PDB file of C-alpha atoms in Angstrom:
ATOM      1  CA  UNK A   1     183.097 -32.054-108.222  1.00  0.00           C
ATOM      2  CA  UNK A   2     182.995 -28.277-107.801  1.00  0.00           C
ATOM      3  CA  UNK A   3     186.545 -27.271-106.829  1.00  0.00           C
ATOM      4  CA  UNK A   4     186.438 -23.568-107.361  1.00  0.00           C
ATOM      5  CA  UNK A   5     183.855 -20.758-107.697  1.00  0.00           C
ATOM      6  CA  UNK A   6     184.365 -17.176-108.843  1.00  0.00           C
ATOM      7  CA  UNK A   7     181.510 -14.734-108.488  1.00  0.00           C
ATOM      8  CA  UNK A   8     180.030 -11.699-106.733  1.00  0.00           C
ATOM      9  CA  UNK A   9     179.489 -11.809-103.014  1.00  0.00           C
ATOM     10  CA  UNK A  10     175.682 -11.449-102.824  1.00  0.00           C
ATOM     11  CA  UNK A  11     175.309 -12.188 -99.106  1.00  0.00           C
ATOM     12  CA  UNK A  12     177.850 -12.550 -96.284  1.00  0.00           C
ATOM     13  CA  UNK A  13     177.561 -13.977 -92.860  1.00  0.00           C
ATOM     14  CA  UNK A  14     180.268 -15.043 -90.317  1.00  0.00           C
ATOM     15  CA  UNK A  15     180.122 -18.712 -91.444  1.00  0.00           C
ATOM     16  CA  UNK A  16     178.702 -18.615 -94.925  1.00  0.00           C
ATOM     17  CA  UNK A  17     178.575 -16.664 -98.069  1.00  0.00           C
ATOM     18  CA  UNK A  18     176.261 -16.492-101.151  1.00  0.00           C
ATOM     19  CA  UNK A  19     178.381 -16.303-104.313  1.00  0.00           C
ATOM     20  CA  UNK A  20     176.461 -15.121-107.416  1.00  0.00           C
ATOM     21  CA  UNK A  21     178.016 -16.998-110.341  1.00  0.00           C
ATOM     22  CA  UNK A  22     176.397 -15.875-113.574  1.00  0.00           C
ATOM     23  CA  UNK A  23     172.995 -15.371-111.956  1.00  0.00           C
ATOM     24  CA  UNK A  24     173.139 -18.560-109.839  1.00  0.00           C
ATOM     25  CA  UNK A  25     173.507 -18.049-106.105  1.00  0.00           C
ATOM     26  CA  UNK A  26     175.661 -20.700-104.468  1.00  0.00           C
ATOM     27  CA  UNK A  27     175.336 -20.927-100.678  1.00  0.00           C
ATOM     28  CA  UNK A  28     178.821 -21.759 -99.379  1.00  0.00           C
ATOM     29  CA  UNK A  29     179.695 -22.670 -95.777  1.00  0.00           C
ATOM     30  CA  UNK A  30     183.076 -21.181 -94.785  1.00  0.00           C
ATOM     31  CA  UNK A  31     185.258 -20.332 -91.818  1.00  0.00           C
ATOM     32  CA  UNK A  32     185.094 -16.960 -90.067  1.00  0.00           C
ATOM     33  CA  UNK A  33     188.683 -16.291 -91.449  1.00  0.00           C
ATOM     34  CA  UNK A  34     187.438 -16.792 -95.007  1.00  0.00           C
ATOM     35  CA  UNK A  35     184.343 -14.757 -94.416  1.00  0.00           C
ATOM     36  CA  UNK A  36     186.352 -11.870 -92.909  1.00  0.00           C
ATOM     37  CA  UNK A  37     188.344 -11.525 -96.021  1.00  0.00           C
ATOM     38  CA  UNK A  38     185.275 -11.014 -98.244  1.00  0.00           C
ATOM     39  CA  UNK A  39     183.154  -7.903 -98.859  1.00  0.00           C
ATOM     40  CA  UNK A  40     179.563  -7.782-100.147  1.00  0.00           C
ATOM     41  CA  UNK A  41     179.336  -6.736-103.790  1.00  0.00           C
ATOM     42  CA  UNK A  42     182.879  -7.585-104.713  1.00  0.00           C
ATOM     43  CA  UNK A  43     184.127 -10.460-106.903  1.00  0.00           C
ATOM     44  CA  UNK A  44     185.756 -13.296-104.994  1.00  0.00           C
ATOM     45  CA  UNK A  45     187.173 -16.733-105.623  1.00  0.00           C
ATOM     46  CA  UNK A  46     186.692 -19.643-103.199  1.00  0.00           C
ATOM     47  CA  UNK A  47     188.365 -23.066-103.242  1.00  0.00           C
ATOM     48  CA  UNK A  48     185.502 -25.409-102.660  1.00  0.00           C
ATOM     49  CA  UNK A  49     184.683 -28.913-101.605  1.00  0.00           C
ATOM     50  CA  UNK A  50     181.273 -30.479-102.222  1.00  0.00           C
ATOM     51  CA  UNK A  51     180.004 -32.814 -99.431  1.00  0.00           C
ATOM     52  CA  UNK A  52     177.504 -35.250-100.686  1.00  0.00           C
ATOM     53  CA  UNK A  53     175.039 -36.932 -98.375  1.00  0.00           C
ATOM     54  CA  UNK A  54     171.754 -38.891 -98.963  1.00  0.00           C
ATOM     55  CA  UNK A  55     169.754 -35.745 -97.845  1.00  0.00           C
ATOM     56  CA  UNK A  56     171.941 -32.859 -98.745  1.00  0.00           C
ATOM     57  CA  UNK A  57     174.564 -31.384-100.942  1.00  0.00           C
ATOM     58  CA  UNK A  58     176.700 -28.804 -99.093  1.00  0.00           C
ATOM     59  CA  UNK A  59     179.409 -26.640-100.521  1.00  0.00           C
ATOM     60  CA  UNK A  60     182.267 -25.622 -98.338  1.00  0.00           C
ATOM     61  CA  UNK A  61     184.572 -22.813 -99.358  1.00  0.00           C
ATOM     62  CA  UNK A  62     188.035 -21.637 -98.353  1.00  0.00           C
ATOM     63  CA  UNK A  63     190.247 -18.722 -99.089  1.00  0.00           C
ATOM     64  CA  UNK A  64     193.263 -20.978 -99.967  1.00  0.00           C
ATOM     65  CA  UNK A  65     193.741 -24.451-101.375  1.00  0.00           C
ATOM     66  CA  UNK A  66     195.875 -25.303 -98.292  1.00  0.00           C
ATOM     67  CA  UNK A  67     192.889 -24.668 -95.949  1.00  0.00           C
ATOM     68  CA  UNK A  68     190.719 -26.900 -98.161  1.00  0.00           C
ATOM     69  CA  UNK A  69     193.285 -29.691 -98.131  1.00  0.00           C
ATOM     70  CA  UNK A  70     193.330 -29.512 -94.294  1.00  0.00           C
ATOM     71  CA  UNK A  71     189.558 -29.705 -94.220  1.00  0.00           C
ATOM     72  CA  UNK A  72     189.411 -32.758 -96.500  1.00  0.00           C
ATOM     73  CA  UNK A  73     192.309 -34.477 -94.685  1.00  0.00           C
ATOM     74  CA  UNK A  74     190.767 -34.349 -91.278  1.00  0.00           C
ATOM     75  CA  UNK A  75     187.503 -35.705 -92.514  1.00  0.00           C
ATOM     76  CA  UNK A  76     189.337 -39.028 -93.350  1.00  0.00           C
ATOM     77  CA  UNK A  77     189.619 -39.556 -89.626  1.00  0.00           C
ATOM     78  CA  UNK A  78     187.017 -41.909 -88.115  1.00  0.00           C
ATOM     79  CA  UNK A  79     184.139 -39.917 -86.473  1.00  0.00           C
ATOM     80  CA  UNK A  80     184.886 -36.576 -88.156  1.00  0.00           C
ATOM     81  CA  UNK A  81     182.351 -35.157 -90.529  1.00  0.00           C
ATOM     82  CA  UNK A  82     182.284 -31.938 -92.442  1.00  0.00           C
ATOM     83  CA  UNK A  83     180.982 -29.805 -89.605  1.00  0.00           C
ATOM     84  CA  UNK A  84     183.631 -30.857 -87.134  1.00  0.00           C
ATOM     85  CA  UNK A  85     186.294 -30.579 -89.878  1.00  0.00           C
ATOM     86  CA  UNK A  86     185.098 -26.984 -90.435  1.00  0.00           C
ATOM     87  CA  UNK A  87     185.468 -26.197 -86.812  1.00  0.00           C
ATOM     88  CA  UNK A  88     189.048 -27.504 -86.810  1.00  0.00           C
ATOM     89  CA  UNK A  89     190.150 -25.413 -89.758  1.00  0.00           C
ATOM     90  CA  UNK A  90     188.353 -22.433 -88.304  1.00  0.00           C
ATOM     91  CA  UNK A  91     190.393 -22.560 -85.132  1.00  0.00           C
ATOM     92  CA  UNK A  92     193.699 -23.819 -86.683  1.00  0.00           C
ATOM     93  CA  UNK A  93     195.480 -22.853 -89.935  1.00  0.00           C
ATOM     94  CA  UNK A  94     196.595 -25.626 -92.283  1.00  0.00           C
ATOM     95  CA  UNK A  95     200.044 -25.041 -90.979  1.00  0.00           C
ATOM     96  CA  UNK A  96     198.917 -25.315 -87.379  1.00  0.00           C
ATOM     97  CA  UNK A  97     196.997 -28.550 -88.049  1.00  0.00           C
ATOM     98  CA  UNK A  98     200.151 -30.047 -89.587  1.00  0.00           C
ATOM     99  CA  UNK A  99     202.382 -28.815 -86.701  1.00  0.00           C
ATOM    100  CA  UNK A 100     199.955 -30.147 -83.978  1.00  0.00           C
ATOM    101  CA  UNK A 101     199.650 -33.574 -85.610  1.00  0.00           C
ATOM    102  CA  UNK A 102     203.371 -34.000 -86.307  1.00  0.00           C
ATOM    103  CA  UNK A 103     204.265 -32.831 -82.722  1.00  0.00           C
ATOM    104  CA  UNK A 104     201.437 -34.971 -81.298  1.00  0.00           C
ATOM    105  CA  UNK A 105     200.223 -31.840 -79.556  1.00  0.00           C
ATOM    106  CA  UNK A 106     196.887 -33.096 -78.159  1.00  0.00           C
ATOM    107  CA  UNK A 107     196.369 -29.973 -76.082  1.00  0.00           C
ATOM    108  CA  UNK A 108     196.294 -27.716 -79.248  1.00  0.00           C
ATOM    109  CA  UNK A 109     193.880 -30.059 -81.005  1.00  0.00           C
ATOM    110  CA  UNK A 110     191.654 -30.426 -77.985  1.00  0.00           C
ATOM    111  CA  UNK A 111     191.166 -26.615 -77.818  1.00  0.00           C
ATOM    112  CA  UNK A 112     188.876 -26.948 -80.894  1.00  0.00           C
ATOM    113  CA  UNK A 113     185.183 -27.113 -79.768  1.00  0.00           C
ATOM    114  CA  UNK A 114     183.960 -30.669 -80.253  1.00  0.00           C
ATOM    115  CA  UNK A 115     187.383 -32.171 -80.258  1.00  0.00           C
ATOM    116  CA  UNK A 116     188.022 -34.120 -77.077  1.00  0.00           C
ATOM    117  CA  UNK A 117     191.222 -35.973 -76.102  1.00  0.00           C
ATOM    118  CA  UNK A 118     190.104 -39.168 -77.782  1.00  0.00           C
ATOM    119  CA  UNK A 119     189.358 -37.424 -81.102  1.00  0.00           C
ATOM    120  CA  UNK A 120     192.675 -35.492 -80.831  1.00  0.00           C
ATOM    121  CA  UNK A 121     194.459 -38.925 -80.386  1.00  0.00           C
ATOM    122  CA  UNK A 122     192.656 -40.362 -83.465  1.00  0.00           C
ATOM    123  CA  UNK A 123     193.739 -37.280 -85.494  1.00  0.00           C
ATOM    124  CA  UNK A 124     197.327 -37.789 -84.539  1.00  0.00           C
ATOM    125  CA  UNK A 125     197.275 -41.641 -85.021  1.00  0.00           C
ATOM    126  CA  UNK A 126     195.414 -41.616 -88.417  1.00  0.00           C
ATOM    127  CA  UNK A 127     197.070 -38.471 -89.964  1.00  0.00           C
ATOM    128  CA  UNK A 128     200.685 -38.672 -88.811  1.00  0.00           C
ATOM    129  CA  UNK A 129     201.767 -39.792 -92.313  1.00  0.00           C
ATOM    130  CA  UNK A 130     199.374 -37.589 -94.263  1.00  0.00           C
ATOM    131  CA  UNK A 131     199.992 -34.333 -92.283  1.00  0.00           C
ATOM    132  CA  UNK A 132     203.521 -33.958 -93.713  1.00  0.00           C
ATOM    133  CA  UNK A 133     201.893 -33.044 -97.094  1.00  0.00           C
ATOM    134  CA  UNK A 134     200.287 -29.978 -95.706  1.00  0.00           C
ATOM    135  CA  UNK A 135     202.130 -26.632 -95.905  1.00  0.00           C
ATOM    136  CA  UNK A 136     204.629 -26.002 -93.107  1.00  0.00           C
ATOM    137  CA  UNK A 137     205.087 -22.856 -91.096  1.00  0.00           C
ATOM    138  CA  UNK A 138     207.530 -21.460 -93.635  1.00  0.00           C
ATOM    139  CA  UNK A 139     204.754 -21.320 -96.284  1.00  0.00           C
ATOM    140  CA  UNK A 140     202.733 -18.853 -94.163  1.00  0.00           C
ATOM    141  CA  UNK A 141     205.437 -17.187 -92.122  1.00  0.00           C
ATOM    142  CA  UNK A 142     205.976 -14.231 -94.479  1.00  0.00           C
ATOM    143  CA  UNK A 143     202.489 -13.033 -95.682  1.00  0.00           C
ATOM    144  CA  UNK A 144     202.152 -10.397 -98.375  1.00  0.00           C
ATOM    145  CA  UNK A 145     201.491  -7.227 -96.396  1.00  0.00           C
ATOM    146  CA  UNK A 146     199.699  -5.649 -99.227  1.00  0.00           C
ATOM    147  CA  UNK A 147     197.306  -8.660 -99.369  1.00  0.00           C
ATOM    148  CA  UNK A 148     196.538  -8.428 -95.621  1.00  0.00           C
ATOM    149  CA  UNK A 149     196.059  -4.684 -96.018  1.00  0.00           C
ATOM    150  CA  UNK A 150     193.538  -5.059 -98.857  1.00  0.00           C
ATOM    151  CA  UNK A 151     191.537  -7.665 -96.823  1.00  0.00           C
ATOM    152  CA  UNK A 152     191.504  -5.663 -93.659  1.00  0.00           C
ATOM    153  CA  UNK A 153     190.712  -2.277 -95.269  1.00  0.00           C
ATOM    154  CA  UNK A 154     187.965  -3.583 -97.530  1.00  0.00           C
ATOM    155  CA  UNK A 155     186.533  -5.585 -94.654  1.00  0.00           C
ATOM    156  CA  UNK A 156     186.330  -2.451 -92.531  1.00  0.00           C
ATOM    157  CA  UNK A 157     184.778  -0.480 -95.349  1.00  0.00           C
ATOM    158  CA  UNK A 158     182.257  -3.288 -95.785  1.00  0.00           C
ATOM    159  CA  UNK A 159     181.202  -2.819 -92.152  1.00  0.00           C
ATOM    160  CA  UNK A 160     180.612   0.903 -92.887  1.00  0.00           C
ATOM    161  CA  UNK A 161     183.878   2.595 -91.932  1.00  0.00           C
ATOM    162  CA  UNK A 162     185.292   5.379 -94.132  1.00  0.00           C
ATOM    163  CA  UNK A 163     188.407   4.690 -96.230  1.00  0.00           C
ATOM    164  CA  UNK A 164     190.333   7.060 -94.061  1.00  0.00           C
ATOM    165  CA  UNK A 165     189.305   5.258 -90.749  1.00  0.00           C
ATOM    166  CA  UNK A 166     190.019   1.923 -92.328  1.00  0.00           C
ATOM    167  CA  UNK A 167     193.519   3.050 -93.437  1.00  0.00           C
ATOM    168  CA  UNK A 168     194.220   4.352 -89.962  1.00  0.00           C
ATOM    169  CA  UNK A 169     193.064   1.088 -88.337  1.00  0.00           C
ATOM    170  CA  UNK A 170     195.402  -0.881 -90.696  1.00  0.00           C
ATOM    171  CA  UNK A 171     198.357   1.270 -89.643  1.00  0.00           C
ATOM    172  CA  UNK A 172     197.576   0.448 -86.037  1.00  0.00           C
ATOM    173  CA  UNK A 173     197.726  -3.345 -86.715  1.00  0.00           C
ATOM    174  CA  UNK A 174     200.400  -3.388 -89.507  1.00  0.00           C
ATOM    175  CA  UNK A 175     203.157  -4.867 -87.260  1.00  0.00           C
ATOM    176  CA  UNK A 176     200.906  -7.780 -86.276  1.00  0.00           C
ATOM    177  CA  UNK A 177     200.607  -8.719 -89.883  1.00  0.00           C
ATOM    178  CA  UNK A 178     204.319  -8.497 -90.429  1.00  0.00           C
ATOM    179  CA  UNK A 179     205.217 -11.192 -87.985  1.00  0.00           C
ATOM    180  CA  UNK A 180     202.960 -13.794 -89.671  1.00  0.00           C
ATOM    181  CA  UNK A 181     201.378 -15.019 -86.419  1.00  0.00           C
ATOM    182  CA  UNK A 182     197.946 -13.244 -86.932  1.00  0.00           C
ATOM    183  CA  UNK A 183     195.099 -14.377 -89.181  1.00  0.00           C
ATOM    184  CA  UNK A 184     192.790 -12.036 -91.043  1.00  0.00           C
ATOM    185  CA  UNK A 185     190.205 -12.508 -88.313  1.00  0.00           C
ATOM    186  CA  UNK A 186     192.813 -11.554 -85.609  1.00  0.00           C
ATOM    187  CA  UNK A 187     193.687  -8.443 -87.562  1.00  0.00           C
ATOM    188  CA  UNK A 188     190.109  -7.444 -88.073  1.00  0.00           C
ATOM    189  CA  UNK A 189     189.389  -7.744 -84.310  1.00  0.00           C
ATOM    190  CA  UNK A 190     192.501  -5.720 -83.474  1.00  0.00           C
ATOM    191  CA  UNK A 191     191.529  -3.088 -86.108  1.00  0.00           C
ATOM    192  CA  UNK A 192     188.000  -2.830 -84.672  1.00  0.00           C
ATOM    193  CA  UNK A 193     189.436  -2.500 -81.182  1.00  0.00           C
ATOM    194  CA  UNK A 194     191.684   0.429 -82.389  1.00  0.00           C
ATOM    195  CA  UNK A 195     188.693   2.090 -84.054  1.00  0.00           C
ATOM    196  CA  UNK A 196     186.622   1.761 -80.785  1.00  0.00           C
ATOM    197  CA  UNK A 197     189.413   3.377 -78.781  1.00  0.00           C
ATOM    198  CA  UNK A 198     189.679   6.290 -81.324  1.00  0.00           C
TER     199      UNK A 198
END
């Protein structure tokens, strides 16, 4: 099992990345949130899961082990495969998945594309006991601001913005990072909006 990869980001797309590890390019499917935190040409580490099927071997990569744990956990539910599991962790953080299942919040789960009410009910029914093992809101409520800053600034520079413009955009979204409710994708979108206004 390949559980972690560290290498150079050779290619980057919204839902996949090619990681060059000692000359071997690994195509890794990932969430937009994970992709937003990467920059082409830099070294990155992804926590991975290898999905084995008769006709394919697919690597899925995540920015944190918690996100990977949520991805693996939701796949244990009847009728949920890797693609739908990736959609779930793309729209909900590990903490939000835990909270929705423990609170039996079918509305939050049903907002994920491909998850209807019946699938949401199965998620709650089959994962009620397992969900408690996922990180709670306290684990992610106070993110490291410098970590957020590095990801947003390097992400903007990777899109072609100058260091000065990227720093200015970070200042515009700094407060959103501080309250812990925004993901890297949310901050990137907000930063791009602030640059468009400027």
